[in-house]
Structure formats: structure tokens, C-alpha cells
mmCIF file of C-alpha atoms in Angstrom:
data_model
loop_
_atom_site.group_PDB
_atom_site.id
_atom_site.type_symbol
_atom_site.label_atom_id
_atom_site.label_comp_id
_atom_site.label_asym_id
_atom_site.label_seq_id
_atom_site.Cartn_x
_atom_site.Cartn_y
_atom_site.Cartn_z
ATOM 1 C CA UNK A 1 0.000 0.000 0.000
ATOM 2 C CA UNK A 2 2.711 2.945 -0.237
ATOM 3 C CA UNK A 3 0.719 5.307 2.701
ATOM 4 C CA UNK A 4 1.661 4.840 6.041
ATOM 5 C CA UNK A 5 0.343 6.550 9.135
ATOM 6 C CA UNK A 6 0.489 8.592 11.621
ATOM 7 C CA UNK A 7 -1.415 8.718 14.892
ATOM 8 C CA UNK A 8 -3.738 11.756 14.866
ATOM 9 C CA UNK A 9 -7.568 12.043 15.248
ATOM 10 C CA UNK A 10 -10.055 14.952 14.723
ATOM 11 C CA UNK A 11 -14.301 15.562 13.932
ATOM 12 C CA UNK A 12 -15.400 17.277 10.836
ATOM 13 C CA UNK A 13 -18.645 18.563 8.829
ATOM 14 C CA UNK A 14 -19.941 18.866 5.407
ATOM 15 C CA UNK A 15 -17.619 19.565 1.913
ATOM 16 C CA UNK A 16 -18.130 19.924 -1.445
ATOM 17 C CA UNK A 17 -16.391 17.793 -3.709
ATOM 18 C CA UNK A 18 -15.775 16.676 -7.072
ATOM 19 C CA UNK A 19 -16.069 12.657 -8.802
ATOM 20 C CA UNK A 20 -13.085 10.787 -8.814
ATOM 21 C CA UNK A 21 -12.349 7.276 -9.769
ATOM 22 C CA UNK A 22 -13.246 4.540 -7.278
ATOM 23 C CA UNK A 23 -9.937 3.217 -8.157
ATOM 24 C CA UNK A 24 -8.459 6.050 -5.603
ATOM 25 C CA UNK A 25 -9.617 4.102 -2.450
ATOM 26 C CA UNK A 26 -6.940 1.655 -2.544
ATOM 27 C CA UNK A 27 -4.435 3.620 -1.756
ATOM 28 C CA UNK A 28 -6.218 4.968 1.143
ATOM 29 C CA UNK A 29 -7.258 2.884 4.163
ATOM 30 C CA UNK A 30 -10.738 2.624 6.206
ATOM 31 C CA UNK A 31 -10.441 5.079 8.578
ATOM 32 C CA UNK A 32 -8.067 7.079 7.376
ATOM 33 C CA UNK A 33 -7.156 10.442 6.163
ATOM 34 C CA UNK A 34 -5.057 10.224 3.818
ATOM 35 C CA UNK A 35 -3.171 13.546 2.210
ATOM 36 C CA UNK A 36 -1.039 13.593 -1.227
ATOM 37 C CA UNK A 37 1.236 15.850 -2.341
ATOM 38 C CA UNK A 38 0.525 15.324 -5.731
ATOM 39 C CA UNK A 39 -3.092 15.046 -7.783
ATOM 40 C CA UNK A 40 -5.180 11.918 -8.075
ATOM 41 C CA UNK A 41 -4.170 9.978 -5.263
ATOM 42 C CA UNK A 42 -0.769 8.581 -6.766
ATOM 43 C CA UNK A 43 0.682 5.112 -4.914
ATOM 44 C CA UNK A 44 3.245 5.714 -2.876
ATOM 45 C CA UNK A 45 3.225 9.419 -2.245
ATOM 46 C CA UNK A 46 1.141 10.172 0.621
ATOM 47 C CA UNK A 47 0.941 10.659 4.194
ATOM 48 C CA UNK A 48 -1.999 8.543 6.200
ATOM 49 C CA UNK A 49 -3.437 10.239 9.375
ATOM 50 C CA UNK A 50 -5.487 7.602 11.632
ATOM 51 C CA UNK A 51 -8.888 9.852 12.394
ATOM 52 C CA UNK A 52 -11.066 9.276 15.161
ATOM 53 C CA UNK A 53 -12.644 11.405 18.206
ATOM 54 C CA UNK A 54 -11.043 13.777 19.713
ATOM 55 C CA UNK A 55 -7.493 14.147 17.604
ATOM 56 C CA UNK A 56 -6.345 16.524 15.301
ATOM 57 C CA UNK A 57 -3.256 18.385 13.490
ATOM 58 C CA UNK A 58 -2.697 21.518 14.209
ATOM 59 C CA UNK A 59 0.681 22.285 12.772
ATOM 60 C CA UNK A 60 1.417 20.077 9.311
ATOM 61 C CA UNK A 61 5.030 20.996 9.518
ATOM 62 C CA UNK A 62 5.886 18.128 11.609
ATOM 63 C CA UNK A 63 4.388 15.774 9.990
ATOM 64 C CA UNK A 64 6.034 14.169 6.760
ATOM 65 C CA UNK A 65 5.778 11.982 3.733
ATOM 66 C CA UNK A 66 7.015 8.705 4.543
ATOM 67 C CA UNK A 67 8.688 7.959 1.301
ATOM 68 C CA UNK A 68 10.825 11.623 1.138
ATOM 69 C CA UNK A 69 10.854 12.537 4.454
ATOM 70 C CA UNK A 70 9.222 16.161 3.111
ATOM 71 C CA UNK A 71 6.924 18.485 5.504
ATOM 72 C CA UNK A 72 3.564 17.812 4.357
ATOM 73 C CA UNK A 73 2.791 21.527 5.677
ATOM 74 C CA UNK A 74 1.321 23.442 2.220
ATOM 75 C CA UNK A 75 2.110 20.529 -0.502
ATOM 76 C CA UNK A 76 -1.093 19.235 -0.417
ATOM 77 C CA UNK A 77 -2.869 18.424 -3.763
ATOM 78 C CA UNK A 78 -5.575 15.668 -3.363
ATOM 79 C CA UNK A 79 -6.984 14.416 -0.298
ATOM 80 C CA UNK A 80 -9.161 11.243 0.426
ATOM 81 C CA UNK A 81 -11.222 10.912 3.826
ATOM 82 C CA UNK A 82 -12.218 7.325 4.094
ATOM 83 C CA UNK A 83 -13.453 7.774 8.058
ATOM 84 C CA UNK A 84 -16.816 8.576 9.219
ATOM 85 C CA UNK A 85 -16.380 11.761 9.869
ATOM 86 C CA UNK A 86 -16.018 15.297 8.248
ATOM 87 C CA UNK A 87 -12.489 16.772 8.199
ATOM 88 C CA UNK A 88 -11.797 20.306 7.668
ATOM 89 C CA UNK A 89 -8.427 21.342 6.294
ATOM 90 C CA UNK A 90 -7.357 24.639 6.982
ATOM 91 C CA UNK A 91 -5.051 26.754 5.169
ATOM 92 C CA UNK A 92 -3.074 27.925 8.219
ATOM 93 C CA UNK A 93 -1.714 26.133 11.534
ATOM 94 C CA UNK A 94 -3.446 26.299 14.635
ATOM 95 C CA UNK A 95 -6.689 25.640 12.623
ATOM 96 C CA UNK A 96 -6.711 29.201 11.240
ATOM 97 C CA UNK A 97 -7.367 31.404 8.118
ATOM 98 C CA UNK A 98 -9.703 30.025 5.196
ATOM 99 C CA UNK A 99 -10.889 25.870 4.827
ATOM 100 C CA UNK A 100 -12.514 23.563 2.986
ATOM 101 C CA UNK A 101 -14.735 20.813 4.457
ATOM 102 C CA UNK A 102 -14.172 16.908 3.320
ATOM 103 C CA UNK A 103 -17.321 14.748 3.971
ATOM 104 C CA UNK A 104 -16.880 11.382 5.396
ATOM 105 C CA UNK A 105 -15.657 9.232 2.566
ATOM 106 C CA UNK A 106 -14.681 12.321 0.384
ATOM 107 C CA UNK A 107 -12.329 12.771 -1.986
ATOM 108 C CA UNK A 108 -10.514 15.614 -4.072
ATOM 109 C CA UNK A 109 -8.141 14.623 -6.841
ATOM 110 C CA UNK A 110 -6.969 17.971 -7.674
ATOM 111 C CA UNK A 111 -6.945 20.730 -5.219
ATOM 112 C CA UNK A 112 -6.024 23.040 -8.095
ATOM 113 C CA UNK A 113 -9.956 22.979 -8.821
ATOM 114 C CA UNK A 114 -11.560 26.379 -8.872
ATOM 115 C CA UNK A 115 -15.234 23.995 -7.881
ATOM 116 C CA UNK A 116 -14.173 24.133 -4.473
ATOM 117 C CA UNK A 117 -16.659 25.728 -1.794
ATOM 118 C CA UNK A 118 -13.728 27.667 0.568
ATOM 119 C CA UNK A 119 -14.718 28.975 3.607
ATOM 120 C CA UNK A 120 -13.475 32.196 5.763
ATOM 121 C CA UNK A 121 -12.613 31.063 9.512
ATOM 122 C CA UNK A 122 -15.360 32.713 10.504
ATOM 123 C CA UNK A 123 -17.760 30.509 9.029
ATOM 124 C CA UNK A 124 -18.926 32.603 5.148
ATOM 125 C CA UNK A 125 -18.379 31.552 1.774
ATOM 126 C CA UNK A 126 -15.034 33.018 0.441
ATOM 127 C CA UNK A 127 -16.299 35.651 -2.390
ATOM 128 C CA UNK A 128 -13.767 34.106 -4.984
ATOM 129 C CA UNK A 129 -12.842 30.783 -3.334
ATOM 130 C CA UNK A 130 -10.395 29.470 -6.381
ATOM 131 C CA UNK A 131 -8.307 26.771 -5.718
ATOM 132 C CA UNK A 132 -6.753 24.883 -2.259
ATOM 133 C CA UNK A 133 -3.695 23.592 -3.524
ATOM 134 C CA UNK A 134 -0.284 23.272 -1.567
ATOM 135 C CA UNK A 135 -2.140 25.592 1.353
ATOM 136 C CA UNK A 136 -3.327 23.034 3.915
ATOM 137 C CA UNK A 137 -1.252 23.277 7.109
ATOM 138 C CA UNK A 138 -3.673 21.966 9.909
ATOM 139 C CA UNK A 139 -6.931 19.566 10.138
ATOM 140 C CA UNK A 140 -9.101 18.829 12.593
ATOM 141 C CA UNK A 141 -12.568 16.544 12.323
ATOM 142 C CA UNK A 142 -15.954 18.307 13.275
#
């Protein structure tokens, strides 16, 4: 499988997402988050987070790809969230500045995507949310 993990856990709500193959799910385990640094979900280069109640990330610079060693702080391009919860990934550490929501068993293949629904911290729509890519740099599950 390519993704190993990490020990972190977090609650989320609701995201809007695009399609993406069901092919993508096996390189992501039940349960886990799993981040990429690179779009649609390649083998190999990712970083699994175990998600349950209770545990988040608040600072992605000390966490890292298994296979480079690299900070996965702001090199995020796809994302899949097979857990039962929503995970909100945040553009900032300490859970700060603008997010985007991933619904239980969500995915994004490309954060580059200009379809994304980004959110201020405050809770409102961003006015022109464009894309997420290489910005995430905390999580946490609602």
C-alpha cells in the first residue's frame, strides 16, 4: 500500500467535492485520512493520518511523507477521507485562516480545482474561493 500513518484524530462537517475514480480508495485505508502531495491519489506518495474522536493536526510541519521525508505543511494536492467523519483542512496552523470541508468518505483529486466551496474562519463563503492547492497546514474533524 505505499501510505503509512500517523497517529492523529479529529471531527469534521460537510464539503463539497468533485467525482473521482473509485480506483483512488486503494491507496487509502478505512479510517483514514489520507493527504497527497501530488493530484489523483498517486501510490506511494502520501501521508496517512489515523482519524477518530477527539485528535487533530494543528501544525502540518511536523508531519512528513514517509517515502521523502518532506513536511507535508502546504504541498497538499488531493486528499481522500475514508473515516466517518467530516475533516476540515485549513489553510493555516493552529486551525486558522480560510478551509474547505471533506465529507466522510470524500475525496478531491486535484486541489487546483476552482469547484471548491472555501470557507473564511469565521464561518462565510469566500467571495472568490479558487483553488486549495499546496495551502493546507492543519486539520481537525468536526
Amino acid at each position: 500500500m505505499g501510505v503509512l500513518a500517523a497517529a492523529f484524530a479529529v471531527a469534521a462537517t460537510g464539503a463539497t467535492l468533485s467525482a473521482t475514480p473509485a480506483s483512488a480508495a486503494d491507496n487509502c485505508r478505512a479510517g483514514y485520512l489520507c493527504l497527497y502531495s501530488q493530484t489523483n491519489f498517486p501510490a506511494g506518495v502520501g501521508a496517512g493520518f489515523i482519524v477518530g474522536n477527539g485528535v487533530s493536526n494543528s501544525d502540518l510541519r511536523y508531519a512528513h511523507y514517509p517515502e521523502n521525508n518532506d513536511a507535508v505543511n502546504d504541498t497538499v494536492s488531493s486528499v481522500i477521507n475514508n473515516t466517518g467523519h467530516t475533516i476540515r483542512l485549513y489553510e493555516s496552523t493552529g486551525y486558522q485562516g480560510r478551509y474547505i470541508n471533506v465529507p466522510p468518505l470524500g475525496r478531491v483529486a486535484d486541489l487546483r480545482q476552482r469547484a471548491l466551496t472555501v470557507y473564511h474562519n469565521n464561518g462565510s463563503i469566500f467571495a472568490n474561493p479558487g483553488e486549495f492547492n499546496d495551502v493546507t497546514s492543519s486539520f481537525k474533524a468536526l
